[in-house]
mmCIF file of C-alpha atoms and ligand atoms in Angstrom:
data_model
loop_
_atom_site.group_PDB
_atom_site.id
_atom_site.type_symbol
_atom_site.label_atom_id
_atom_site.label_comp_id
_atom_site.label_asym_id
_atom_site.label_seq_id
_atom_site.Cartn_x
_atom_site.Cartn_y
_atom_site.Cartn_z
ATOM 1 C CA MET A 1 -13.018 -20.305 15.339
ATOM 2 C CA THR A 2 -12.063 -16.608 15.196
ATOM 3 C CA LYS A 3 -10.071 -15.505 12.197
ATOM 4 C CA PRO A 4 -6.618 -13.963 12.692
ATOM 5 C CA ASN A 5 -6.350 -10.165 12.224
ATOM 6 C CA LEU A 6 -4.787 -8.504 9.198
ATOM 7 C CA LEU A 7 -3.965 -4.794 8.653
ATOM 8 C CA SER A 8 -2.724 -2.930 5.714
ATOM 9 C CA GLY A 9 -2.955 0.665 4.312
ATOM 10 C CA MET A 10 -2.174 3.023 1.516
ATOM 11 C CA GLN A 11 -1.560 6.756 1.258
ATOM 12 C CA PRO A 12 -4.164 9.012 -0.226
ATOM 13 C CA SER A 13 -1.497 11.154 -1.774
ATOM 14 C CA ALA A 14 -2.749 11.077 -5.353
ATOM 15 C CA GLY A 15 -6.017 11.212 -7.188
ATOM 16 C CA SER A 16 -5.505 7.598 -8.232
ATOM 17 C CA LEU A 17 -3.882 4.526 -7.160
ATOM 18 C CA HIS A 18 -1.507 2.977 -9.687
ATOM 19 C CA LEU A 19 -1.001 -0.396 -11.153
ATOM 20 C CA GLY A 20 1.774 -1.146 -8.622
ATOM 21 C CA ASN A 21 -0.615 -0.480 -5.682
ATOM 22 C CA TYR A 22 -3.295 -2.568 -7.317
ATOM 23 C CA LEU A 23 -1.191 -5.654 -8.258
ATOM 24 C CA GLY A 24 1.245 -5.382 -5.379
ATOM 25 C CA ALA A 25 -1.351 -5.045 -2.657
ATOM 26 C CA LEU A 26 -4.974 -4.397 -3.473
ATOM 27 C CA VAL A 27 -5.655 -7.682 -5.351
ATOM 28 C CA ASN A 28 -4.236 -9.571 -2.459
ATOM 29 C CA TRP A 29 -6.249 -7.576 0.068
ATOM 30 C CA ALA A 30 -9.519 -8.513 -1.671
ATOM 31 C CA LYS A 31 -8.513 -12.155 -1.636
ATOM 32 C CA MET A 32 -7.420 -12.166 2.013
ATOM 33 C CA GLN A 33 -10.539 -10.526 3.436
ATOM 34 C CA ASP A 34 -12.409 -13.834 3.534
ATOM 35 C CA ASP A 35 -9.825 -15.652 5.696
ATOM 36 C CA TYR A 36 -8.799 -12.815 7.965
ATOM 37 C CA ASN A 37 -10.463 -10.239 10.237
ATOM 38 C CA ALA A 38 -9.109 -7.419 7.952
ATOM 39 C CA PHE A 39 -8.552 -3.791 8.666
ATOM 40 C CA TYR A 40 -7.835 -1.609 5.605
ATOM 41 C CA CYS A 41 -6.733 1.883 6.400
ATOM 42 C CA ILE A 42 -6.315 5.067 4.323
ATOM 43 C CA VAL A 43 -3.268 6.691 5.924
ATOM 44 C CA ASP A 44 -3.895 10.400 5.736
ATOM 45 C CA LEU A 45 -1.612 11.116 8.672
ATOM 46 C CA HIS A 46 1.238 9.638 6.616
ATOM 47 C CA ALA A 47 0.215 11.715 3.528
ATOM 48 C CA ILE A 48 0.893 14.962 5.337
ATOM 49 C CA THR A 49 4.562 14.020 5.939
ATOM 50 C CA VAL A 50 4.981 15.784 2.655
ATOM 51 C CA PRO A 51 3.092 18.984 1.724
ATOM 52 C CA GLN A 52 -0.588 18.411 0.706
ATOM 53 C CA ASP A 53 -3.227 20.802 -0.405
ATOM 54 C CA PRO A 54 -6.005 20.406 2.180
ATOM 55 C CA ASN A 55 -8.891 20.215 -0.456
ATOM 56 C CA GLU A 56 -6.953 17.805 -2.578
ATOM 57 C CA LEU A 57 -6.196 15.627 0.441
ATOM 58 C CA ARG A 58 -9.923 15.446 1.284
ATOM 59 C CA GLU A 59 -10.829 14.554 -2.316
ATOM 60 C CA ASN A 60 -8.027 11.966 -2.603
ATOM 61 C CA THR A 61 -9.007 10.320 0.677
ATOM 62 C CA ARG A 62 -12.532 9.687 -0.621
ATOM 63 C CA ARG A 63 -11.102 8.626 -4.055
ATOM 64 C CA THR A 64 -8.802 6.143 -2.400
ATOM 65 C CA ALA A 65 -11.774 4.674 -0.330
ATOM 66 C CA ALA A 66 -13.805 4.487 -3.556
ATOM 67 C CA GLN A 67 -10.974 2.556 -5.336
ATOM 68 C CA TYR A 68 -10.569 0.126 -2.433
ATOM 69 C CA LEU A 69 -14.310 -0.703 -2.667
ATOM 70 C CA ALA A 70 -14.377 -0.798 -6.425
ATOM 71 C CA ALA A 71 -11.427 -3.245 -6.414
ATOM 72 C CA GLY A 72 -13.365 -5.667 -4.303
ATOM 73 C CA ILE A 73 -12.862 -4.620 -0.690
ATOM 74 C CA ASP A 74 -16.178 -5.527 1.004
ATOM 75 C CA SER A 75 -17.007 -3.101 3.863
ATOM 76 C CA GLU A 76 -19.123 -5.862 5.468
ATOM 77 C CA LYS A 77 -16.197 -8.173 5.746
ATOM 78 C CA ALA A 78 -13.303 -5.800 6.317
ATOM 79 C CA ALA A 79 -13.178 -2.623 8.327
ATOM 80 C CA LEU A 80 -12.356 0.158 5.837
ATOM 81 C CA PHE A 81 -11.348 3.383 7.641
ATOM 82 C CA VAL A 82 -9.404 6.543 7.609
ATOM 83 C CA GLN A 83 -6.367 6.682 9.901
ATOM 84 C CA SER A 84 -7.122 10.156 11.313
ATOM 85 C CA HIS A 85 -10.586 8.869 12.455
ATOM 86 C CA VAL A 86 -8.799 6.608 14.979
ATOM 87 C CA PRO A 87 -6.807 8.820 17.340
ATOM 88 C CA ALA A 88 -4.932 5.851 18.827
ATOM 89 C CA HIS A 89 -2.640 5.730 15.758
ATOM 90 C CA ALA A 90 -0.994 9.008 16.692
ATOM 91 C CA GLN A 91 -1.042 8.175 20.363
ATOM 92 C CA LEU A 92 0.656 4.904 20.011
ATOM 93 C CA ALA A 93 3.167 6.330 17.544
ATOM 94 C CA TRP A 94 4.266 8.720 20.377
ATOM 95 C CA VAL A 95 5.004 5.834 22.764
ATOM 96 C CA LEU A 96 6.857 3.971 19.991
ATOM 97 C CA ASN A 97 8.866 7.111 19.077
ATOM 98 C CA CYS A 98 10.157 6.970 22.666
ATOM 99 C CA ILE A 99 11.536 3.435 22.281
ATOM 100 C CA THR A 100 13.082 3.951 18.816
ATOM 101 C CA GLY A 101 16.784 4.887 18.404
ATOM 102 C CA MET A 102 17.732 7.916 16.232
ATOM 103 C CA GLY A 103 20.116 5.732 14.318
ATOM 104 C CA GLU A 104 17.556 2.980 13.892
ATOM 105 C CA ALA A 105 15.066 5.447 12.363
ATOM 106 C CA GLY A 106 17.860 7.031 10.262
ATOM 107 C CA ARG A 107 18.591 3.761 8.523
ATOM 108 C CA MET A 108 15.181 3.590 6.862
ATOM 109 C CA THR A 109 15.931 3.638 3.119
ATOM 110 C CA GLN A 110 12.637 5.263 2.068
ATOM 111 C CA PHE A 111 13.452 8.281 4.190
ATOM 112 C CA LYS A 112 16.957 8.344 2.792
ATOM 113 C CA ASP A 113 15.584 8.139 -0.815
ATOM 114 C CA LYS A 114 13.117 10.921 -0.276
ATOM 115 C CA THR A 115 15.558 13.282 1.379
ATOM 116 C CA GLN A 116 18.195 12.554 -1.229
ATOM 117 C CA LYS A 117 15.714 13.708 -3.905
ATOM 118 C CA GLY A 118 14.579 16.920 -2.069
ATOM 119 C CA GLY A 119 17.492 17.646 0.337
ATOM 120 C CA SER A 120 17.272 17.280 4.090
ATOM 121 C CA ASP A 121 15.951 20.824 4.717
ATOM 122 C CA SER A 122 12.879 20.012 2.697
ATOM 123 C CA ALA A 123 12.168 16.900 4.689
ATOM 124 C CA SER A 124 9.936 17.195 7.739
ATOM 125 C CA VAL A 125 10.444 15.506 11.137
ATOM 126 C CA GLY A 126 7.237 13.696 10.370
ATOM 127 C CA LEU A 127 8.827 12.117 7.289
ATOM 128 C CA PHE A 128 11.665 10.964 9.526
ATOM 129 C CA THR A 129 9.343 9.240 12.069
ATOM 130 C CA TYR A 130 6.943 8.019 9.348
ATOM 131 C CA PRO A 131 7.894 4.310 9.741
ATOM 132 C CA ILE A 132 7.204 4.542 13.512
ATOM 133 C CA LEU A 133 3.648 5.761 12.840
ATOM 134 C CA GLN A 134 3.403 2.864 10.353
ATOM 135 C CA ALA A 135 4.482 0.443 13.164
ATOM 136 C CA ALA A 136 1.714 1.956 15.367
ATOM 137 C CA ASP A 137 -0.911 1.465 12.573
ATOM 138 C CA ILE A 138 0.017 -2.137 12.457
ATOM 139 C CA LEU A 139 0.576 -3.024 16.121
ATOM 140 C CA LEU A 140 -2.760 -1.571 17.307
ATOM 141 C CA TYR A 141 -4.667 -4.303 15.551
ATOM 142 C CA GLN A 142 -2.613 -7.293 16.655
ATOM 143 C CA PRO A 143 -2.418 -8.612 13.141
ATOM 144 C CA LYS A 144 -0.817 -11.893 12.207
ATOM 145 C CA VAL A 145 -0.167 -10.633 8.643
ATOM 146 C CA VAL A 146 0.399 -7.412 6.802
ATOM 147 C CA PRO A 147 0.051 -7.764 2.954
ATOM 148 C CA VAL A 148 2.312 -5.193 1.201
ATOM 149 C CA GLY A 149 4.674 -4.767 -1.711
ATOM 150 C CA GLU A 150 8.449 -5.253 -1.544
ATOM 151 C CA ASP A 151 9.166 -1.606 -0.810
ATOM 152 C CA GLN A 152 7.553 -1.977 2.668
ATOM 153 C CA ARG A 153 9.718 -4.863 3.764
ATOM 154 C CA GLN A 154 12.111 -2.729 5.801
ATOM 155 C CA HIS A 155 9.178 -0.846 7.626
ATOM 156 C CA LEU A 156 7.815 -4.284 8.599
ATOM 157 C CA GLU A 157 11.135 -5.300 9.957
ATOM 158 C CA LEU A 158 11.214 -2.118 12.129
ATOM 159 C CA THR A 159 7.682 -2.902 13.248
ATOM 160 C CA ARG A 160 8.651 -6.337 14.340
ATOM 161 C CA ASP A 161 11.720 -4.947 16.154
ATOM 162 C CA LEU A 162 9.718 -2.384 17.959
ATOM 163 C CA ALA A 163 7.019 -4.870 18.981
ATOM 164 C CA THR A 164 9.631 -7.322 20.244
ATOM 165 C CA ARG A 165 11.435 -4.538 22.179
ATOM 166 C CA PHE A 166 8.195 -3.278 23.793
ATOM 167 C CA ASN A 167 7.171 -6.845 24.768
ATOM 168 C CA SER A 168 10.514 -7.631 26.409
ATOM 169 C CA ARG A 169 10.630 -4.295 28.272
ATOM 170 C CA PHE A 170 7.001 -4.088 29.443
ATOM 171 C CA GLY A 171 5.611 -7.627 29.135
ATOM 172 C CA GLN A 172 3.642 -9.406 26.389
ATOM 173 C CA THR A 173 1.572 -6.739 24.640
ATOM 174 C CA PHE A 174 1.904 -7.007 20.828
ATOM 175 C CA VAL A 175 1.543 -9.854 18.293
ATOM 176 C CA ILE A 176 4.705 -9.958 16.170
ATOM 177 C CA PRO A 177 3.319 -9.421 12.645
ATOM 178 C CA GLU A 178 4.512 -10.978 9.435
ATOM 179 C CA ALA A 179 4.870 -9.239 6.063
ATOM 180 C CA VAL A 180 3.025 -11.076 3.229
ATOM 181 C CA ILE A 181 4.813 -10.087 0.014
ATOM 182 C CA LEU A 182 3.791 -12.010 -3.082
ATOM 183 C CA LYS A 183 6.908 -12.786 -5.174
ATOM 184 C CA GLU A 184 5.318 -12.312 -8.596
ATOM 185 C CA THR A 185 3.780 -8.977 -7.918
ATOM 186 C CA ALA A 186 6.043 -7.590 -5.171
ATOM 187 C CA LYS A 187 7.473 -4.977 -7.453
ATOM 188 C CA ILE A 188 5.823 -3.565 -10.634
ATOM 189 C CA TYR A 189 8.174 -1.385 -12.581
ATOM 190 C CA ASP A 190 7.834 2.017 -14.276
ATOM 191 C CA LEU A 191 7.054 1.698 -17.953
ATOM 192 C CA GLN A 192 9.485 4.413 -18.914
ATOM 193 C CA ALA A 193 12.247 3.482 -16.474
ATOM 194 C CA PRO A 194 11.746 -0.240 -15.972
ATOM 195 C CA GLU A 195 14.690 -0.567 -13.558
ATOM 196 C CA SER A 196 12.672 1.501 -10.997
ATOM 197 C CA LYS A 197 9.492 0.652 -9.186
ATOM 198 C CA MET A 198 6.295 2.195 -10.529
ATOM 199 C CA SER A 199 5.615 5.119 -8.187
ATOM 200 C CA LYS A 200 3.337 8.117 -8.067
ATOM 201 C CA SER A 201 6.346 10.373 -8.046
ATOM 202 C CA ALA A 202 7.414 9.018 -11.500
ATOM 203 C CA ALA A 203 9.704 11.348 -13.333
ATOM 204 C CA ASP A 204 7.678 10.844 -16.550
ATOM 205 C CA PRO A 205 3.875 10.416 -16.158
ATOM 206 C CA LYS A 206 3.934 8.021 -19.141
ATOM 207 C CA GLY A 207 5.724 5.497 -16.975
ATOM 208 C CA LEU A 208 2.792 5.364 -14.478
ATOM 209 C CA VAL A 209 -0.499 3.499 -15.152
ATOM 210 C CA ASN A 210 -3.302 4.842 -12.928
ATOM 211 C CA ILE A 211 -6.513 3.003 -12.087
ATOM 212 C CA MET A 212 -8.438 6.137 -12.732
ATOM 213 C CA ASP A 213 -6.815 6.851 -16.109
ATOM 214 C CA GLU A 214 -9.011 6.866 -19.247
ATOM 215 C CA PRO A 215 -8.665 3.489 -20.960
ATOM 216 C CA SER A 216 -7.307 5.237 -24.079
ATOM 217 C CA ALA A 217 -4.517 6.829 -21.980
ATOM 218 C CA VAL A 218 -3.651 3.438 -20.535
ATOM 219 C CA VAL A 219 -3.368 1.912 -23.985
ATOM 220 C CA LYS A 220 -1.154 4.768 -25.092
ATOM 221 C CA LYS A 221 1.214 4.441 -22.030
ATOM 222 C CA ILE A 222 1.609 0.659 -22.493
ATOM 223 C CA LYS A 223 2.232 1.023 -26.203
ATOM 224 C CA SER A 224 5.037 3.523 -25.554
ATOM 225 C CA ALA A 225 6.591 1.446 -22.777
ATOM 226 C CA VAL A 226 10.442 1.418 -23.019
ATOM 227 C CA THR A 227 11.760 -2.017 -24.225
ATOM 228 C CA ASP A 228 15.060 -2.923 -25.934
ATOM 229 C CA THR A 229 16.388 -3.599 -29.397
ATOM 230 C CA ASP A 230 16.956 -7.298 -29.149
ATOM 231 C CA GLY A 231 13.582 -8.251 -30.554
ATOM 232 C CA VAL A 232 13.039 -11.399 -28.531
ATOM 233 C CA ILE A 233 10.200 -11.842 -26.090
ATOM 234 C CA ARG A 234 11.817 -13.460 -23.095
ATOM 235 C CA PHE A 235 11.771 -12.851 -19.269
ATOM 236 C CA ASP A 236 15.143 -11.613 -18.139
ATOM 237 C CA ARG A 237 14.882 -8.953 -15.415
ATOM 238 C CA GLU A 238 18.476 -7.908 -15.638
ATOM 239 C CA ASN A 239 19.040 -7.612 -19.414
ATOM 240 C CA LYS A 240 15.449 -7.010 -20.564
ATOM 241 C CA PRO A 241 13.722 -5.075 -17.712
ATOM 242 C CA GLY A 242 11.058 -3.489 -20.013
ATOM 243 C CA ILE A 243 9.896 -6.778 -21.601
ATOM 244 C CA SER A 244 10.091 -8.586 -18.284
ATOM 245 C CA ASN A 245 7.890 -5.979 -16.647
ATOM 246 C CA LEU A 246 5.309 -6.340 -19.433
ATOM 247 C CA LEU A 247 5.281 -10.052 -19.150
ATOM 248 C CA GLY A 248 5.015 -9.832 -15.379
ATOM 249 C CA ILE A 249 2.061 -7.549 -15.518
ATOM 250 C CA HIS A 250 0.340 -9.718 -18.115
ATOM 251 C CA SER A 251 0.891 -12.859 -16.030
ATOM 252 C CA ALA A 252 -0.190 -11.234 -12.765
ATOM 253 C CA ILE A 253 -3.516 -10.234 -14.212
ATOM 254 C CA SER A 254 -4.301 -12.978 -16.699
ATOM 255 C CA GLY A 255 -2.914 -15.802 -14.646
ATOM 256 C CA GLU A 256 -1.039 -17.220 -17.666
ATOM 257 C CA SER A 257 2.431 -18.347 -16.742
ATOM 258 C CA ILE A 258 5.541 -16.454 -17.950
ATOM 259 C CA ALA A 259 6.723 -19.663 -19.737
ATOM 260 C CA SER A 260 3.389 -19.918 -21.577
ATOM 261 C CA LEU A 261 3.577 -16.275 -22.618
ATOM 262 C CA GLU A 262 7.100 -16.694 -23.830
ATOM 263 C CA ALA A 263 6.077 -19.710 -25.912
ATOM 264 C CA ARG A 264 3.012 -18.061 -27.322
ATOM 265 C CA PHE A 265 4.905 -14.869 -28.282
ATOM 266 C CA GLU A 266 7.859 -16.661 -29.773
ATOM 267 C CA GLY A 267 8.749 -14.916 -33.068
ATOM 268 C CA ALA A 268 6.239 -12.130 -32.455
ATOM 269 C CA GLY A 269 7.056 -8.468 -32.407
ATOM 270 C CA TYR A 270 7.018 -6.243 -29.243
ATOM 271 C CA GLY A 271 3.971 -4.457 -30.698
ATOM 272 C CA ALA A 272 1.926 -7.713 -30.432
ATOM 273 C CA LEU A 273 2.915 -8.171 -26.742
ATOM 274 C CA LYS A 274 2.155 -4.507 -25.904
ATOM 275 C CA GLY A 275 -1.246 -4.738 -27.579
ATOM 276 C CA GLU A 276 -2.227 -7.825 -25.566
ATOM 277 C CA VAL A 277 -0.911 -6.349 -22.296
ATOM 278 C CA ALA A 278 -2.880 -3.194 -22.909
ATOM 279 C CA ASP A 279 -6.023 -5.216 -23.447
ATOM 280 C CA VAL A 280 -5.472 -7.303 -20.345
ATOM 281 C CA VAL A 281 -4.698 -4.204 -18.172
ATOM 282 C CA VAL A 282 -7.711 -2.197 -19.447
ATOM 283 C CA GLY A 283 -9.920 -5.262 -19.008
ATOM 284 C CA ALA A 284 -8.884 -5.364 -15.271
ATOM 285 C CA ILE A 285 -8.906 -1.662 -14.371
ATOM 286 C CA GLU A 286 -11.678 -0.172 -16.468
ATOM 287 C CA PRO A 287 -14.462 -1.774 -14.372
ATOM 288 C CA ILE A 288 -12.670 -0.621 -11.175
ATOM 289 C CA ARG A 289 -12.522 2.920 -12.554
ATOM 290 C CA ASP A 290 -16.195 2.900 -13.602
ATOM 291 C CA ARG A 291 -17.301 1.523 -10.201
ATOM 292 C CA ALA A 292 -15.147 4.064 -8.348
ATOM 293 C CA ILE A 293 -16.676 6.925 -10.262
ATOM 294 C CA GLU A 294 -20.134 5.617 -9.441
ATOM 295 C CA LEU A 295 -19.286 5.344 -5.727
ATOM 296 C CA LEU A 296 -17.907 8.867 -5.699
ATOM 297 C CA SER A 297 -21.239 10.166 -6.841
ATOM 298 C CA ASP A 298 -22.696 9.405 -3.412
ATOM 299 C CA ARG A 299 -20.319 10.926 -0.860
ATOM 300 C CA THR A 300 -22.771 10.658 2.005
ATOM 301 C CA GLU A 301 -22.850 6.922 1.624
ATOM 302 C CA LEU A 302 -19.052 6.707 1.247
ATOM 303 C CA ASP A 303 -18.607 8.830 4.414
ATOM 304 C CA ARG A 304 -21.141 6.530 6.247
ATOM 305 C CA LEU A 305 -19.165 3.456 5.311
ATOM 306 C CA LEU A 306 -15.934 5.104 6.465
ATOM 307 C CA ALA A 307 -17.588 6.029 9.815
ATOM 308 C CA ALA A 308 -18.753 2.479 10.345
ATOM 309 C CA GLY A 309 -15.223 1.155 9.572
ATOM 310 C CA ALA A 310 -13.689 3.703 11.992
ATOM 311 C CA ALA A 311 -16.105 2.570 14.713
ATOM 312 C CA ARG A 312 -14.925 -1.062 14.283
ATOM 313 C CA ALA A 313 -11.246 0.002 14.129
ATOM 314 C CA ASN A 314 -11.532 2.217 17.210
ATOM 315 C CA GLU A 315 -12.912 -0.583 19.289
ATOM 316 C CA VAL A 316 -9.798 -2.751 18.721
ATOM 317 C CA ALA A 317 -7.280 0.107 18.727
ATOM 318 C CA GLU A 318 -8.478 1.662 21.988
ATOM 319 C CA LYS A 319 -8.035 -1.678 23.739
ATOM 320 C CA THR A 320 -4.469 -2.066 22.601
ATOM 321 C CA LEU A 321 -3.670 1.561 23.458
ATOM 322 C CA ALA A 322 -5.180 1.222 26.961
ATOM 323 C CA ASP A 323 -3.016 -1.749 27.591
ATOM 324 C CA VAL A 324 0.122 0.052 26.376
ATOM 325 C CA TYR A 325 -0.644 3.205 28.431
ATOM 326 C CA ASP A 326 -1.006 1.050 31.496
ATOM 327 C CA LYS A 327 2.128 -0.968 30.843
ATOM 328 C CA VAL A 328 4.335 2.128 30.500
ATOM 329 C CA GLY A 329 3.048 3.606 33.699
ATOM 330 C CA PHE A 330 0.325 6.191 32.792
ATOM 331 C CA ILE A 331 -2.341 6.408 35.460
ATOM 332 C CA LYS A 332 -5.965 6.140 34.176
ATOM 333 C CA PRO A 333 -8.159 9.285 34.414
ATOM 334 C CA ILE A 334 -11.038 8.611 36.914
HETATM 335 P P1 TYM B 1 1.958 3.219 -0.538
HETATM 336 O O1 TYM B 1 0.754 4.118 -0.350
HETATM 337 O O2 TYM B 1 3.166 3.796 -1.129
HETATM 338 O O3 TYM B 1 1.653 1.883 -1.336
HETATM 339 C C1 TYM B 1 0.530 1.113 -0.982
HETATM 340 C C2 TYM B 1 0.832 -0.337 -1.285
HETATM 341 O O4 TYM B 1 1.247 -0.521 -2.654
HETATM 342 C C3 TYM B 1 2.518 -1.191 -2.738
HETATM 343 N N1 TYM B 1 3.210 -0.736 -3.874
HETATM 344 C C4 TYM B 1 3.737 -1.523 -4.915
HETATM 345 N N2 TYM B 1 3.699 -2.882 -5.026
HETATM 346 C C5 TYM B 1 4.336 -3.394 -6.043
HETATM 347 N N3 TYM B 1 4.918 -2.580 -7.023
HETATM 348 C C6 TYM B 1 4.989 -1.253 -6.897
HETATM 349 N N4 TYM B 1 5.576 -0.535 -7.855
HETATM 350 C C7 TYM B 1 4.345 -0.644 -5.759
HETATM 351 N N5 TYM B 1 4.194 0.632 -5.388
HETATM 352 C C8 TYM B 1 3.517 0.550 -4.217
HETATM 353 C C9 TYM B 1 3.185 -0.878 -1.416
HETATM 354 O O5 TYM B 1 4.175 -1.831 -1.120
HETATM 355 C C10 TYM B 1 2.037 -0.887 -0.414
HETATM 356 O O6 TYM B 1 1.759 -2.148 -0.010
HETATM 357 N N6 TYM B 1 4.029 3.133 4.058
HETATM 358 C C11 TYM B 1 2.987 2.585 3.230
HETATM 359 C C12 TYM B 1 1.569 2.894 3.785
HETATM 360 C C13 TYM B 1 1.299 2.417 5.188
HETATM 361 C C14 TYM B 1 1.126 1.050 5.534
HETATM 362 C C15 TYM B 1 0.846 1.135 6.939
HETATM 363 C C16 TYM B 1 1.173 -0.124 4.887
HETATM 364 C C17 TYM B 1 1.105 3.183 6.228
HETATM 365 N N7 TYM B 1 0.891 2.421 7.318
HETATM 366 C C18 TYM B 1 0.535 -0.084 7.661
HETATM 367 C C19 TYM B 1 0.907 -1.302 5.589
HETATM 368 C C20 TYM B 1 0.620 -1.266 6.946
HETATM 369 C C21 TYM B 1 3.042 3.219 1.835
HETATM 370 O O7 TYM B 1 3.594 4.301 1.626
HETATM 371 O O8 TYM B 1 2.335 2.562 0.893
#
């Protein structure tokens, strides 16, 4: 029996992925690659929707690939590739742009958040159409599932809407994909502002745990995580966001239930919890960091793996694009 397809991706917009990317998506990607025909993409076209230094972008693209592999993505099982190596992404995005309403695109909250921070003059048209390119990334591969964190839910809804619209206008073309969002790790929070999601654009770098951070830096960040003055170790997202985040991170990595952690830390101080969370996090990410550094020492091999992944991706993507071009009425070149 052939396995159903799966697609997901991350932006190479920093030198390191963070704990939110890892727990919210990457752990799940590694698990799912056995049961699905998986396509894992590094979305460099998306990264340039905000200004990037070209040399840094090149470096961060390879660093992202190395972290995918180091975290357990197996390039034999999954196709690991760079978005710009598969021209069909930009080509399908154009067609989808033409069936998306301005108002529909304007309702995307991630765009609204980003423009609110920087003002609408600083935002590019690319940032506005970002979710439509994301829909193209997904729909090209006819995936049944798309494993992501909670912040991508709305983009997945748009993707489904566009696929449904295209299918009803032009005939059955796209599989309607489903988001896979794991409840426990859907949103990892910033250590310094535990009401907000952990994000690479964190106001305070101490709030952000990076996979490529030195272990001593990770310990320091976790030990200085914002908590509260109530002194009780209990999961309560609303009233105790800092402690709840630490418990959630511990549980996601160790597999120990929140109830068991609460019972074990009853009467203990916050310092004890932080110490253990730091150990658990370092235990999980230090081997990934070490392996990623090792992989980055052989760029030729890394580039070879990415080329092989792109060849597999292109094969599937070109087929879908050809069908789309035909359906909308483009004639084939002879
Ligand atoms: P990006 O690069 O911001 O994030 C990559 C993945 O990490 C998840 N994530 C989190 N999960 C839990 N807690 C957090 N604090 C946290 N921060 C990030 C994200 O939900 C995501 O799954 N638009 C996408 C990239 C993209 C894509 C795609 C994803 C482009 N095309 C096609 C899936 C399918 C993004 O910016 O992810």
